[in-house]
CSV table of C-alpha atoms in Angstrom, one decimal:
chain,number,residue,atom,x,y,z
A,48,MET,CA,25.9,-16.1,3.9
A,49,LEU,CA,27.5,-16.7,7.2
A,50,ILE,CA,25.6,-17.7,10.3
A,51,ARG,CA,26.6,-14.3,12.2
A,52,GLU,CA,25.2,-12.3,9.2
A,53,VAL,CA,21.9,-14.1,9.6
A,54,GLU,CA,21.9,-13.6,13.3
A,55,GLN,CA,22.5,-10.0,12.8
A,56,ARG,CA,19.7,-9.6,10.4
A,57,ILE,CA,17.3,-11.3,12.6
A,58,SER,CA,18.4,-9.2,15.7
A,59,TYR,CA,17.7,-6.1,13.5
A,60,SER,CA,14.4,-7.2,12.3
A,61,VAL,CA,12.9,-8.0,15.8
A,62,PRO,CA,11.3,-4.9,17.0
A,63,ASN,CA,11.8,-3.5,20.6
A,64,PRO,CA,8.9,-4.4,22.9
A,65,SER,CA,6.8,-1.3,23.5
A,66,LYS,CA,3.8,-0.4,25.6
A,67,PRO,CA,0.4,-1.7,24.3
A,68,ARG,CA,-1.6,1.0,22.5
A,69,THR,CA,-4.4,2.8,24.1
A,70,PRO,CA,-7.8,2.4,22.4
A,71,GLN,CA,-7.5,6.0,21.0
A,72,GLN,CA,-4.2,5.2,19.5
A,73,ALA,CA,-5.4,1.9,18.0
A,74,ARG,CA,-8.4,3.7,16.5
A,75,LEU,CA,-6.2,6.5,15.1
A,76,ASP,CA,-3.9,3.8,13.5
A,77,ALA,CA,-6.8,2.0,12.1
A,78,LEU,CA,-8.2,5.1,10.5
A,79,LYS,CA,-4.8,6.0,9.1
A,80,THR,CA,-4.5,2.6,7.5
A,81,GLN,CA,-8.0,2.8,6.2
A,82,LYS,CA,-7.3,6.2,4.7
A,83,ASP,CA,-4.2,4.8,3.0
A,84,ASN,CA,-6.1,2.0,1.6
A,85,VAL,CA,-8.9,4.1,0.2
A,86,SER,CA,-6.4,6.4,-1.3
A,87,ARG,CA,-4.6,3.7,-2.9
A,88,ALA,CA,-7.8,2.2,-4.2
A,89,LEU,CA,-9.0,5.7,-5.5
A,90,ASP,CA,-5.7,6.0,-7.4
A,91,THR,CA,-6.0,2.6,-9.0
A,92,GLU,CA,-9.6,3.2,-10.1
A,93,ARG,CA,-8.6,6.6,-11.8
A,94,LYS,CA,-5.7,4.8,-13.5
A,95,ARG,CA,-8.1,2.0,-14.7
A,96,GLN,CA,-10.7,4.6,-16.0
A,97,LYS,CA,-7.8,6.5,-17.8
A,98,VAL,CA,-6.7,3.3,-19.5
A,99,ALA,CA,-10.3,2.4,-20.4
A,100,LYS,CA,-11.0,5.8,-21.9
A,101,ALA,CA,-7.7,5.8,-23.9
A,102,GLN,CA,-8.6,2.2,-25.2
A,103,GLN,CA,-12.1,3.6,-26.3
A,104,ASN,CA,-10.5,6.6,-28.1
A,105,LEU,CA,-8.1,4.2,-29.8
A,106,THR,CA,-10.9,2.0,-31.1
A,107,LYS,CA,-12.7,5.1,-32.3
A,108,ALA,CA,-9.7,6.3,-34.2
A,109,MET,CA,-9.0,2.9,-35.8
A,110,SER,CA,-12.6,2.6,-37.0
A,111,ALA,CA,-12.8,6.3,-38.4
């Protein structure tokens, strides 16, 4: 990789400076992040329970 390619990637990854968020905006951002995290955790738990139920059914089928 050439030096200028690295410099270009670095310049693209640096965000433009922006105004600081108001407390209301920061709160909304935090709530959105929290909602996304809870949604992800819920999906993960549902998948875990689905796998556990499938394993239980497989065990029943093997012993019958």
